[in-house]
Amino acid sequence: MNKEKEQSNQKKSRKAFFRKLVFLLFIVSFFSLGVVYFLNMIPLLYFLGLVLFVIIFDLLMVYFILGKGWKKRFLGTILSILMIVLLLFVDIYSVRTMDFLKKINGGGNFNTENYSVIVLKTGSYDKVKDLKNKDLGIVNLGEDTGLIEAKKILDKKVDVSYKAEEDLTSLYNRLVKEEVAGILIEDAEKGILEEEHPDFLEKEKVLFTFSVDIPLNDTLAKNVDITNSPFNIFISGIDSYGKITSVSRSDVNMVISINPNTHKILVTSIPRDYYVKLHGINTPYKDKLTHAGTHGIDMSVKTVEDLLNIDINYYAKVNFTSLVDLVDELDGIDVELDKPFRAYYDEDGRITNYSFKKGINHLNGKQALAFARERKSLALGDKTRVLHQQMVLEGIFNKVLSKSIITKYGDVLNALEGKFVTNFGTQNISKLVKKQMKENPSWSMSKYVLSGTDAHEYTYSYKSTKAYVMMPEEESVMEAKNLIKGIFEESA
């Protein structure tokens, strides 16, 4: 009697387990379909097919698990557990993708300005409080919202007076001549000073650092139907490892022109030292294009629009950390060289020497960054460097479109999170992914580099001393305009 009761209880327990398993399968399936629907990354027909497959699979599992025959129940149990695990992985990656897209599309509506209070190492000031009632030098470029906010923050720390200079040369001279106790300077400007005066690194001592977030006036986006209309994306690669919203010199300046109808992509690269008029600044001085980035991504975008007489629909901003981590997570990229050269990678003052051979080179993240940045060891300097930057971009593009990206998907998201920002919009990314999945087109990429001649001129950022610049060749600028126009006007 007890044995029969025990067998009856075991049978009830098994039935209860099977019912719970079926219930869990239905709940996970319903939730997963909802997540995929809200992610909105697959074409409607594909989604309906997925819904139909899940419904049929779940009903079949009900028949197996709740039906008769232990073999069917065993098979149904194994398949159901596998499906639940698979769907949970889909949920995890879908939620991560939604969170990632939200962050990269929502984090670019402001510029971050990073300020430092700097004194001479030979001075007697060891902390910011030591500057009480002293004079600090600043660069006054008019109604500078970031500087105004920075002064408010510093004034809460210490009572100082400010001596305004019109350019960085005068600011530097004031400091080294000890006409001011120190200077308040934004990191992008500090980078320019260090570029023009390499010995400044040995003279300076930083007492205090802080950041100011300045909202952008607009999103800069000029929206089009990216599935049917050509569009331009500006790629800005800033020369920093820190916060992606930081203003900084833009060492990589590319316009990616995409025609979704012909499946053609044109990559137009502009040398960092191109001598251009900064947008909206009324002054007789032009400046290096790289210095536009010190005023924020909006200045870079609008200055390039002026130069090429185009609309830039969207932008993407990356920094050094983005490139290193992304290439590493992609297990490296391949580039092909006509001539060998050497490059140097500087990491916190530790220099690593890399050799690149003629032919195919497989690069890891640090090698890719050194490859893309090197110019001093190249006969044509910056002209060759921008070609190398295009090669790195193409290598990444080929890896991202390969089938191997599926297994690296989560790692790639981790590599880019917090190091990449865009105003492309989640909806546009969704449309582009759907189009690629539905049509699976083969894209062709062409490249062009604007050319110029070496010169030395006064710049808006550095008015007192002539700096190296590249004077634009009008024929090259016109050729770039025509090539972009050709991408836009060509029909499928």
Short mmCIF file of C-alpha atoms in Angstrom, two decimals:
data_model
loop_
_atom_site.label_atom_id
_atom_site.label_comp_id
_atom_site.label_asym_id
_atom_site.label_seq_id
_atom_site.Cartn_x
_atom_site.Cartn_y
_atom_site.Cartn_z
CA MET A 1 0.00 0.00 0.00
CA ASN A 2 2.80 2.41 0.91
CA LYS A 3 4.65 1.43 -2.28
CA GLU A 4 1.60 2.21 -4.43
CA LYS A 5 1.16 5.53 -2.65
CA GLU A 6 4.84 6.35 -3.17
CA GLN A 7 4.56 5.51 -6.89
CA SER A 8 1.42 7.65 -7.13
CA ASN A 9 3.21 10.58 -5.48
CA GLN A 10 6.16 10.20 -7.84
CA LYS A 11 3.82 10.20 -10.82
CA LYS A 12 2.14 13.37 -9.55
CA SER A 13 5.54 14.97 -8.99
CA ARG A 14 6.62 14.12 -12.55
CA LYS A 15 3.40 15.51 -13.99
CA ALA A 16 3.80 18.67 -11.91
CA PHE A 17 7.39 19.02 -13.16
CA PHE A 18 6.34 18.57 -16.79
CA ARG A 19 3.53 21.13 -16.41
CA LYS A 20 5.94 23.62 -14.87
CA LEU A 21 8.45 22.99 -17.65
CA VAL A 22 5.80 23.63 -20.31
CA PHE A 23 4.63 26.75 -18.48
CA LEU A 24 8.23 28.02 -18.23
CA LEU A 25 8.80 27.31 -21.93
CA PHE A 26 5.70 29.35 -22.86
CA ILE A 27 6.65 32.25 -20.55
CA VAL A 28 10.25 32.41 -21.81
CA SER A 29 9.09 32.11 -25.44
CA PHE A 30 6.55 34.92 -25.03
CA PHE A 31 9.07 37.16 -23.28
CA SER A 32 11.78 36.46 -25.85
CA LEU A 33 9.51 37.25 -28.77
CA GLY A 34 8.57 40.50 -27.05
CA VAL A 35 12.23 41.43 -26.54
CA VAL A 36 13.08 40.68 -30.19
CA TYR A 37 10.05 42.69 -31.31
CA PHE A 38 11.05 45.75 -29.27
CA LEU A 39 14.68 45.41 -30.34
CA ASN A 40 13.33 45.89 -33.86
CA MET A 41 16.42 44.56 -35.63
CA ILE A 42 14.99 41.89 -37.95
CA PRO A 43 12.60 42.30 -40.92
CA LEU A 44 8.90 41.77 -40.25
CA LEU A 45 8.74 38.66 -42.43
CA TYR A 46 11.65 37.14 -40.53
CA PHE A 47 9.99 38.01 -37.21
CA LEU A 48 6.68 36.42 -38.27
CA GLY A 49 8.62 33.33 -39.32
CA LEU A 50 10.29 33.26 -35.91
CA VAL A 51 6.90 33.59 -34.16
CA LEU A 52 5.48 30.72 -36.22
CA PHE A 53 8.51 28.53 -35.50
CA VAL A 54 8.30 29.19 -31.74
CA ILE A 55 4.56 28.49 -31.63
CA ILE A 56 4.93 25.20 -33.54
CA PHE A 57 7.92 24.19 -31.42
CA ASP A 58 6.11 24.94 -28.14
CA LEU A 59 2.98 23.05 -29.19
CA LEU A 60 5.12 20.11 -30.28
CA MET A 61 6.83 20.11 -26.88
CA VAL A 62 3.42 20.10 -25.19
CA TYR A 63 2.52 17.01 -27.22
CA PHE A 64 5.83 15.34 -26.34
CA ILE A 65 6.01 16.26 -22.66
CA LEU A 66 2.36 15.87 -21.64
CA GLY A 67 1.67 12.94 -23.94
CA LYS A 68 2.26 9.26 -23.40
CA GLY A 69 5.53 7.42 -23.77
CA TRP A 70 8.64 8.07 -21.75
CA LYS A 71 10.83 8.44 -24.87
CA LYS A 72 8.71 11.34 -26.13
CA ARG A 73 8.66 12.93 -22.70
CA PHE A 74 12.44 12.56 -22.37
CA LEU A 75 13.07 14.05 -25.82
CA GLY A 76 10.58 16.84 -25.15
CA THR A 77 12.22 17.64 -21.82
CA ILE A 78 15.73 17.84 -23.32
CA LEU A 79 14.59 19.96 -26.30
CA SER A 80 12.56 22.28 -24.09
CA ILE A 81 15.45 22.90 -21.70
CA LEU A 82 17.78 23.58 -24.65
CA MET A 83 15.25 25.99 -26.15
CA ILE A 84 14.80 27.82 -22.82
CA VAL A 85 18.58 28.22 -22.48
CA LEU A 86 18.86 29.42 -26.09
CA LEU A 87 16.05 31.94 -25.63
CA LEU A 88 17.58 33.22 -22.41
CA PHE A 89 20.82 33.89 -24.30
CA VAL A 90 18.78 35.72 -26.96
CA ASP A 91 17.17 37.80 -24.21
CA ILE A 92 20.51 38.66 -22.61
CA TYR A 93 22.07 39.78 -25.90
CA SER A 94 18.94 41.63 -26.98
CA VAL A 95 18.71 43.57 -23.72
CA ARG A 96 22.44 44.33 -23.88
CA THR A 97 22.03 45.56 -27.45
CA MET A 98 19.12 47.84 -26.51
CA ASP A 99 21.11 49.23 -23.58
CA PHE A 100 24.18 49.75 -25.78
CA LEU A 101 22.19 51.54 -28.50
CA LYS A 102 20.57 53.75 -25.90
CA LYS A 103 23.95 54.75 -24.48
CA ILE A 104 25.73 55.48 -27.76
CA ASN A 105 22.79 57.48 -29.11
CA GLY A 106 22.02 59.32 -25.90
CA GLY A 107 25.51 60.22 -24.75
CA GLY A 108 26.51 62.65 -27.45
CA ASN A 109 24.28 65.65 -26.78
CA PHE A 110 26.96 67.50 -24.84
CA ASN A 111 30.67 68.28 -24.94
CA THR A 112 32.87 67.57 -21.93
CA GLU A 113 35.61 70.12 -21.28
CA ASN A 114 38.38 68.96 -18.97
CA TYR A 115 40.24 71.73 -17.15
CA SER A 116 43.56 71.79 -15.31
CA VAL A 117 45.18 74.33 -13.02
CA ILE A 118 48.87 74.25 -13.97
CA VAL A 119 51.93 75.84 -12.36
CA LEU A 120 55.66 75.54 -12.99
CA LYS A 121 57.47 72.67 -11.30
CA THR A 122 60.09 75.10 -10.07
CA GLY A 123 57.48 77.16 -8.21
CA SER A 124 56.45 76.94 -4.56
CA TYR A 125 52.80 75.96 -5.17
CA ASP A 126 51.90 72.40 -4.16
CA LYS A 127 48.11 72.55 -3.90
CA VAL A 128 45.38 74.72 -5.36
CA LYS A 129 44.82 76.53 -2.03
CA ASP A 130 48.37 77.93 -2.33
CA LEU A 131 47.13 80.11 -5.20
CA LYS A 132 44.90 82.23 -2.97
CA ASN A 133 44.88 85.90 -4.06
CA LYS A 134 47.22 85.08 -6.96
CA ASP A 135 46.81 85.71 -10.71
CA LEU A 136 45.89 82.87 -13.07
CA GLY A 137 46.29 83.13 -16.83
CA ILE A 138 43.44 82.08 -19.15
CA VAL A 139 42.80 82.17 -22.90
CA ASN A 140 39.81 84.40 -23.57
CA LEU A 141 38.16 83.54 -26.88
CA GLY A 142 34.96 85.52 -26.33
CA GLU A 143 31.76 84.10 -24.87
CA ASP A 144 33.24 80.74 -23.86
CA THR A 145 30.54 78.92 -21.91
CA GLY A 146 32.90 76.20 -20.71
CA LEU A 147 35.47 78.64 -19.37
CA ILE A 148 32.78 80.66 -17.59
CA GLU A 149 31.54 77.50 -15.83
CA ALA A 150 35.10 76.39 -15.08
CA LYS A 151 35.89 79.69 -13.39
CA LYS A 152 32.77 79.33 -11.22
CA ILE A 153 33.91 75.87 -10.07
CA LEU A 154 37.47 77.04 -9.36
CA ASP A 155 36.24 80.15 -7.52
CA LYS A 156 34.54 77.86 -5.01
CA LYS A 157 37.92 76.26 -4.30
CA VAL A 158 40.15 79.31 -4.10
CA ASP A 159 39.96 83.09 -4.48
CA VAL A 160 42.06 84.05 -7.54
CA SER A 161 42.19 86.77 -10.19
CA TYR A 162 42.24 86.04 -13.92
CA LYS A 163 44.52 87.54 -16.55
CA ALA A 164 43.09 86.96 -20.03
CA GLU A 165 45.26 86.33 -23.08
CA GLU A 166 44.19 86.19 -26.72
CA ASP A 167 46.15 83.08 -27.64
CA LEU A 168 48.09 80.13 -26.26
CA THR A 169 51.50 81.60 -27.10
CA SER A 170 50.90 84.59 -24.85
CA LEU A 171 49.51 82.32 -22.13
CA TYR A 172 52.59 80.09 -22.30
CA ASN A 173 54.97 83.06 -22.18
CA ARG A 174 53.15 84.54 -19.17
CA LEU A 175 53.58 81.30 -17.27
CA VAL A 176 57.24 80.58 -18.08
CA LYS A 177 58.16 84.20 -17.32
CA GLU A 178 56.31 83.82 -14.00
CA GLU A 179 54.10 86.83 -14.74
CA VAL A 180 51.20 84.71 -13.45
CA ALA A 181 51.23 82.13 -10.67
CA GLY A 182 49.60 79.53 -12.90
CA ILE A 183 47.16 78.97 -15.73
CA LEU A 184 43.65 77.56 -16.05
CA ILE A 185 43.53 75.63 -19.30
CA GLU A 186 41.33 73.08 -21.06
CA ASP A 187 43.02 69.77 -21.88
CA ALA A 188 42.60 70.16 -25.66
CA GLU A 189 44.39 73.53 -25.48
CA LYS A 190 46.99 71.96 -23.21
CA GLY A 191 47.58 69.34 -25.91
CA ILE A 192 48.20 72.08 -28.48
CA LEU A 193 50.71 73.74 -26.14
CA GLU A 194 52.53 70.47 -25.62
CA GLU A 195 52.57 69.90 -29.37
CA GLU A 196 54.10 73.31 -30.07
CA HIS A 197 56.36 73.32 -26.96
CA PRO A 198 57.47 69.72 -26.22
CA ASP A 199 59.48 70.98 -23.24
CA PHE A 200 56.26 72.15 -21.58
CA LEU A 201 55.69 68.60 -20.34
CA GLU A 202 58.87 68.85 -18.30
CA LYS A 203 58.02 72.28 -16.89
CA GLU A 204 54.39 71.82 -15.86
CA LYS A 205 52.84 70.64 -12.61
CA VAL A 206 49.10 70.00 -12.38
CA LEU A 207 47.47 71.06 -9.11
CA PHE A 208 43.80 70.49 -9.82
CA THR A 209 41.63 68.91 -12.53
CA PHE A 210 37.87 68.94 -13.11
CA SER A 211 35.31 68.63 -15.90
CA VAL A 212 32.42 70.72 -17.24
CA ASP A 213 29.61 69.35 -19.42
CA ILE A 214 28.33 71.82 -22.04
CA PRO A 215 25.04 70.90 -23.80
CA LEU A 216 25.11 70.99 -27.60
CA ASN A 217 22.78 73.52 -29.19
CA ASP A 218 21.28 70.80 -31.40
CA THR A 219 21.72 67.14 -32.24
CA LEU A 220 23.43 68.04 -35.56
CA ALA A 221 21.44 65.29 -37.27
CA LYS A 222 19.94 65.95 -40.72
CA ASN A 223 17.65 62.96 -40.94
CA VAL A 224 16.90 61.15 -44.20
CA ASP A 225 15.39 57.76 -45.04
CA ILE A 226 18.69 55.90 -44.88
CA THR A 227 17.23 52.82 -46.62
CA ASN A 228 16.44 54.76 -49.80
CA SER A 229 18.44 58.00 -49.72
CA PRO A 230 22.22 58.55 -49.76
CA PHE A 231 23.70 60.08 -46.62
CA ASN A 232 26.99 61.28 -45.13
CA ILE A 233 28.49 60.26 -41.78
CA PHE A 234 31.40 62.20 -40.30
CA ILE A 235 33.89 60.06 -38.37
CA SER A 236 35.89 61.93 -35.75
CA GLY A 237 38.77 60.13 -34.08
CA ILE A 238 39.93 62.16 -31.10
CA ASP A 239 43.45 61.97 -29.68
CA SER A 240 42.55 60.93 -26.17
CA TYR A 241 41.91 57.87 -24.02
CA GLY A 242 39.38 59.44 -21.68
CA LYS A 243 35.67 60.20 -21.71
CA ILE A 244 34.29 59.97 -25.24
CA THR A 245 32.38 63.26 -24.93
CA SER A 246 35.60 65.14 -24.15
CA VAL A 247 36.56 67.90 -26.55
CA SER A 248 39.91 67.09 -28.09
CA ARG A 249 41.93 67.44 -31.23
CA SER A 250 40.34 65.41 -34.01
CA ASP A 251 43.20 63.41 -35.50
CA VAL A 252 40.96 61.34 -37.77
CA ASN A 253 38.51 63.22 -40.00
CA MET A 254 36.55 61.12 -42.47
CA VAL A 255 33.33 61.59 -44.39
CA ILE A 256 31.62 58.27 -45.15
CA SER A 257 29.21 58.72 -48.08
CA ILE A 258 26.76 55.82 -48.37
CA ASN A 259 24.31 55.09 -51.16
CA PRO A 260 21.91 52.34 -49.98
CA ASN A 261 20.51 51.91 -53.50
CA THR A 262 23.80 51.21 -55.29
CA HIS A 263 25.46 49.70 -52.19
CA LYS A 264 28.47 51.93 -52.68
CA ILE A 265 30.54 53.58 -49.97
CA LEU A 266 33.02 56.41 -50.44
CA VAL A 267 35.50 57.20 -47.66
CA THR A 268 36.86 60.74 -47.97
CA SER A 269 39.73 61.51 -45.60
CA ILE A 270 40.89 65.01 -44.70
CA PRO A 271 44.41 65.46 -43.24
CA ARG A 272 44.39 66.64 -39.63
CA ASP A 273 46.53 69.72 -40.41
CA TYR A 274 44.36 70.94 -43.30
CA TYR A 275 44.27 74.74 -43.12
CA VAL A 276 40.57 75.66 -42.96
CA LYS A 277 38.22 78.36 -41.75
CA LEU A 278 36.54 77.37 -38.50
CA HIS A 279 32.77 77.59 -38.83
CA GLY A 280 31.15 80.71 -37.41
CA ILE A 281 34.34 82.30 -36.09
CA ASN A 282 34.81 85.78 -37.50
CA THR A 283 38.57 86.20 -37.64
CA PRO A 284 41.19 86.60 -40.35
CA TYR A 285 42.90 83.48 -38.99
CA LYS A 286 42.25 80.00 -40.30
CA ASP A 287 43.25 76.93 -38.30
CA LYS A 288 44.19 73.29 -38.52
CA LEU A 289 41.17 71.03 -38.95
CA THR A 290 42.33 68.98 -35.95
CA HIS A 291 41.90 72.08 -33.75
CA ALA A 292 38.19 72.29 -34.67
CA GLY A 293 37.72 69.31 -32.37
CA THR A 294 38.90 71.36 -29.40
CA HIS A 295 35.70 73.39 -29.77
CA GLY A 296 33.51 70.25 -29.81
CA ILE A 297 32.15 67.76 -32.33
CA ASP A 298 29.68 70.36 -33.60
CA MET A 299 32.54 72.61 -34.74
CA SER A 300 34.25 69.73 -36.57
CA VAL A 301 31.02 68.76 -38.34
CA LYS A 302 30.13 72.28 -39.45
CA THR A 303 33.68 73.13 -40.53
CA VAL A 304 33.84 70.04 -42.78
CA GLU A 305 30.40 70.89 -44.18
CA ASP A 306 31.73 74.33 -45.11
CA LEU A 307 34.90 72.90 -46.67
CA LEU A 308 33.16 70.33 -48.90
CA ASN A 309 29.86 72.18 -49.37
CA ILE A 310 27.86 69.16 -48.22
CA ASP A 311 25.35 68.21 -45.56
CA ILE A 312 26.69 65.83 -42.94
CA ASN A 313 23.65 63.85 -41.84
CA TYR A 314 25.20 62.08 -38.86
CA TYR A 315 28.44 61.73 -36.95
CA ALA A 316 30.28 59.07 -34.99
CA LYS A 317 32.99 59.91 -32.49
CA VAL A 318 35.62 57.45 -31.27
CA ASN A 319 38.82 57.72 -29.26
CA PHE A 320 42.06 55.75 -29.00
CA THR A 321 40.63 53.30 -26.49
CA SER A 322 37.76 52.52 -28.89
CA LEU A 323 40.11 51.42 -31.66
CA VAL A 324 42.44 49.34 -29.50
CA ASP A 325 39.63 47.45 -27.75
CA LEU A 326 37.50 46.95 -30.87
CA VAL A 327 40.35 45.53 -32.98
CA ASP A 328 41.37 43.21 -30.13
CA GLU A 329 37.82 41.93 -29.71
CA LEU A 330 37.65 41.27 -33.47
CA ASP A 331 40.79 39.10 -33.09
CA GLY A 332 42.73 41.60 -35.16
CA ILE A 333 42.42 42.99 -38.66
CA ASP A 334 44.38 42.58 -41.90
CA VAL A 335 45.96 45.40 -43.90
CA GLU A 336 48.09 45.20 -47.04
CA LEU A 337 51.12 47.45 -47.58
CA ASP A 338 53.12 48.37 -50.66
CA LYS A 339 56.11 49.47 -48.60
CA PRO A 340 57.37 48.50 -45.13
CA PHE A 341 57.67 51.06 -42.32
CA ARG A 342 58.13 51.35 -38.57
CA ALA A 343 55.72 52.90 -36.07
CA TYR A 344 55.81 53.77 -32.39
CA TYR A 345 53.16 53.21 -29.75
CA ASP A 346 53.33 55.44 -26.69
CA GLU A 347 51.56 54.13 -23.58
CA ASP A 348 52.15 56.26 -20.49
CA GLY A 349 55.63 57.13 -21.68
CA ARG A 350 56.56 53.51 -22.53
CA ILE A 351 57.47 53.40 -26.22
CA THR A 352 56.88 50.21 -28.21
CA ASN A 353 58.41 49.85 -31.67
CA TYR A 354 56.39 48.04 -34.35
CA SER A 355 57.58 46.95 -37.81
CA PHE A 356 55.09 46.56 -40.65
CA LYS A 357 56.18 44.52 -43.67
CA LYS A 358 55.31 44.72 -47.34
CA GLY A 359 52.23 42.60 -48.04
CA ILE A 360 49.57 41.38 -45.58
CA ASN A 361 49.95 42.44 -41.94
CA HIS A 362 47.69 41.09 -39.18
CA LEU A 363 47.31 43.79 -36.53
CA ASN A 364 46.17 43.66 -32.93
CA GLY A 365 44.63 46.72 -31.25
CA LYS A 366 47.84 48.50 -30.23
CA GLN A 367 49.46 47.75 -33.58
CA ALA A 368 46.40 49.10 -35.40
CA LEU A 369 46.55 52.34 -33.41
CA ALA A 370 50.28 52.75 -34.06
CA PHE A 371 49.69 51.95 -37.74
CA ALA A 372 46.92 54.58 -37.97
CA ARG A 373 48.80 57.31 -36.06
CA GLU A 374 52.35 57.11 -37.39
CA ARG A 375 53.46 59.92 -39.72
CA LYS A 376 57.02 60.96 -38.75
CA SER A 377 58.65 57.84 -40.21
CA LEU A 378 56.66 58.14 -43.47
CA ALA A 379 58.09 59.99 -46.47
CA LEU A 380 54.77 61.71 -47.18
CA GLY A 381 53.86 62.14 -43.51
CA ASP A 382 50.21 62.89 -42.91
CA LYS A 383 49.29 62.16 -46.53
CA THR A 384 50.23 58.51 -46.04
CA ARG A 385 48.82 58.39 -42.51
CA VAL A 386 45.27 59.13 -43.70
CA LEU A 387 45.62 56.29 -46.23
CA HIS A 388 46.59 53.98 -43.37
CA GLN A 389 43.58 55.18 -41.37
CA GLN A 390 41.34 54.23 -44.29
CA MET A 391 42.96 50.80 -44.44
CA VAL A 392 42.25 50.26 -40.73
CA LEU A 393 38.63 51.31 -41.21
CA GLU A 394 38.27 48.92 -44.16
CA GLY A 395 39.82 46.11 -42.11
CA ILE A 396 37.30 46.69 -39.32
CA PHE A 397 34.45 46.94 -41.84
CA ASN A 398 35.39 43.58 -43.39
CA LYS A 399 35.59 41.88 -39.99
CA VAL A 400 32.26 43.32 -38.78
CA LEU A 401 30.46 42.07 -41.90
CA SER A 402 32.01 38.58 -41.67
CA LYS A 403 30.16 35.59 -40.20
CA SER A 404 32.66 35.36 -37.33
CA ILE A 405 31.14 38.50 -35.79
CA ILE A 406 28.28 36.37 -34.42
CA THR A 407 30.53 34.67 -31.87
CA LYS A 408 32.21 37.98 -30.95
CA TYR A 409 29.03 40.05 -30.73
CA GLY A 410 28.93 40.52 -26.96
CA ASP A 411 32.66 41.24 -26.77
CA VAL A 412 32.38 43.90 -29.48
CA LEU A 413 29.60 45.63 -27.52
CA ASN A 414 31.79 45.59 -24.42
CA ALA A 415 34.70 47.02 -26.39
CA LEU A 416 32.67 49.96 -27.70
CA GLU A 417 30.56 50.78 -24.65
CA GLY A 418 31.52 54.16 -23.28
CA LYS A 419 34.09 54.69 -26.06
CA PHE A 420 31.85 55.43 -29.01
CA VAL A 421 29.03 57.91 -29.48
CA THR A 422 26.82 58.83 -32.43
CA ASN A 423 23.68 60.71 -33.34
CA PHE A 424 22.77 58.14 -36.01
CA GLY A 425 19.76 57.08 -33.98
CA THR A 426 18.50 53.64 -32.93
CA GLN A 427 15.79 53.67 -35.59
CA ASN A 428 18.34 54.20 -38.35
CA ILE A 429 20.55 51.42 -37.02
CA SER A 430 17.47 49.18 -36.97
CA LYS A 431 16.60 50.07 -40.56
CA LEU A 432 20.14 49.46 -41.76
CA VAL A 433 20.40 46.06 -40.04
CA LYS A 434 17.01 44.99 -41.41
CA LYS A 435 17.98 46.02 -44.93
CA GLN A 436 21.27 44.13 -44.69
CA MET A 437 19.52 40.98 -43.40
CA LYS A 438 16.76 41.15 -45.99
CA GLU A 439 18.84 41.94 -49.08
CA ASN A 440 22.31 40.78 -48.00
CA PRO A 441 23.94 43.07 -50.58
CA SER A 442 27.61 43.11 -51.41
CA TRP A 443 29.00 46.56 -50.63
CA SER A 444 31.84 48.17 -52.59
CA MET A 445 34.13 50.73 -50.97
CA SER A 446 36.22 53.42 -52.66
CA LYS A 447 38.59 55.86 -50.96
CA TYR A 448 39.86 59.36 -51.54
CA VAL A 449 42.33 61.55 -49.63
CA LEU A 450 42.36 65.32 -49.96
CA SER A 451 45.82 66.60 -50.80
CA GLY A 452 47.70 69.79 -50.03
CA THR A 453 51.09 71.40 -49.71
CA ASP A 454 53.25 71.83 -46.63
CA ALA A 455 53.39 75.33 -45.15
CA HIS A 456 53.76 77.31 -41.94
CA GLU A 457 51.07 79.82 -41.01
CA TYR A 458 49.55 81.61 -38.04
CA THR A 459 46.46 79.82 -36.73
CA TYR A 460 43.41 80.86 -34.76
CA SER A 461 44.49 78.59 -31.89
CA TYR A 462 48.10 79.78 -31.97
CA LYS A 463 48.20 83.33 -33.31
CA SER A 464 51.66 84.47 -32.20
CA THR A 465 53.79 81.74 -33.76
CA LYS A 466 53.58 80.11 -37.18
CA ALA A 467 52.72 76.41 -37.02
CA TYR A 468 52.92 73.62 -39.58
CA VAL A 469 49.77 73.39 -41.70
CA MET A 470 48.71 71.75 -44.94
CA MET A 471 47.42 74.23 -47.51
CA PRO A 472 44.44 72.72 -49.39
CA GLU A 473 44.80 72.13 -53.12
CA GLU A 474 41.68 73.49 -54.76
CA GLU A 475 41.68 70.77 -57.42
CA SER A 476 41.70 68.12 -54.70
CA VAL A 477 38.87 69.77 -52.78
CA MET A 478 36.83 70.02 -55.98
CA GLU A 479 37.53 66.37 -56.78
CA ALA A 480 36.28 65.35 -53.32
CA LYS A 481 33.09 67.36 -53.83
CA ASN A 482 32.50 65.71 -57.22
CA LEU A 483 33.12 62.20 -55.90
CA ILE A 484 30.64 62.70 -53.05
CA LYS A 485 28.13 64.21 -55.46
CA GLY A 486 28.61 61.19 -57.73
CA ILE A 487 27.80 58.79 -54.88
CA PHE A 488 24.63 60.75 -54.14
CA GLU A 489 23.43 61.05 -57.74
CA GLU A 490 24.15 57.51 -58.94
CA SER A 491 21.08 55.29 -59.21
CA ALA A 492 20.82 51.53 -58.89
#
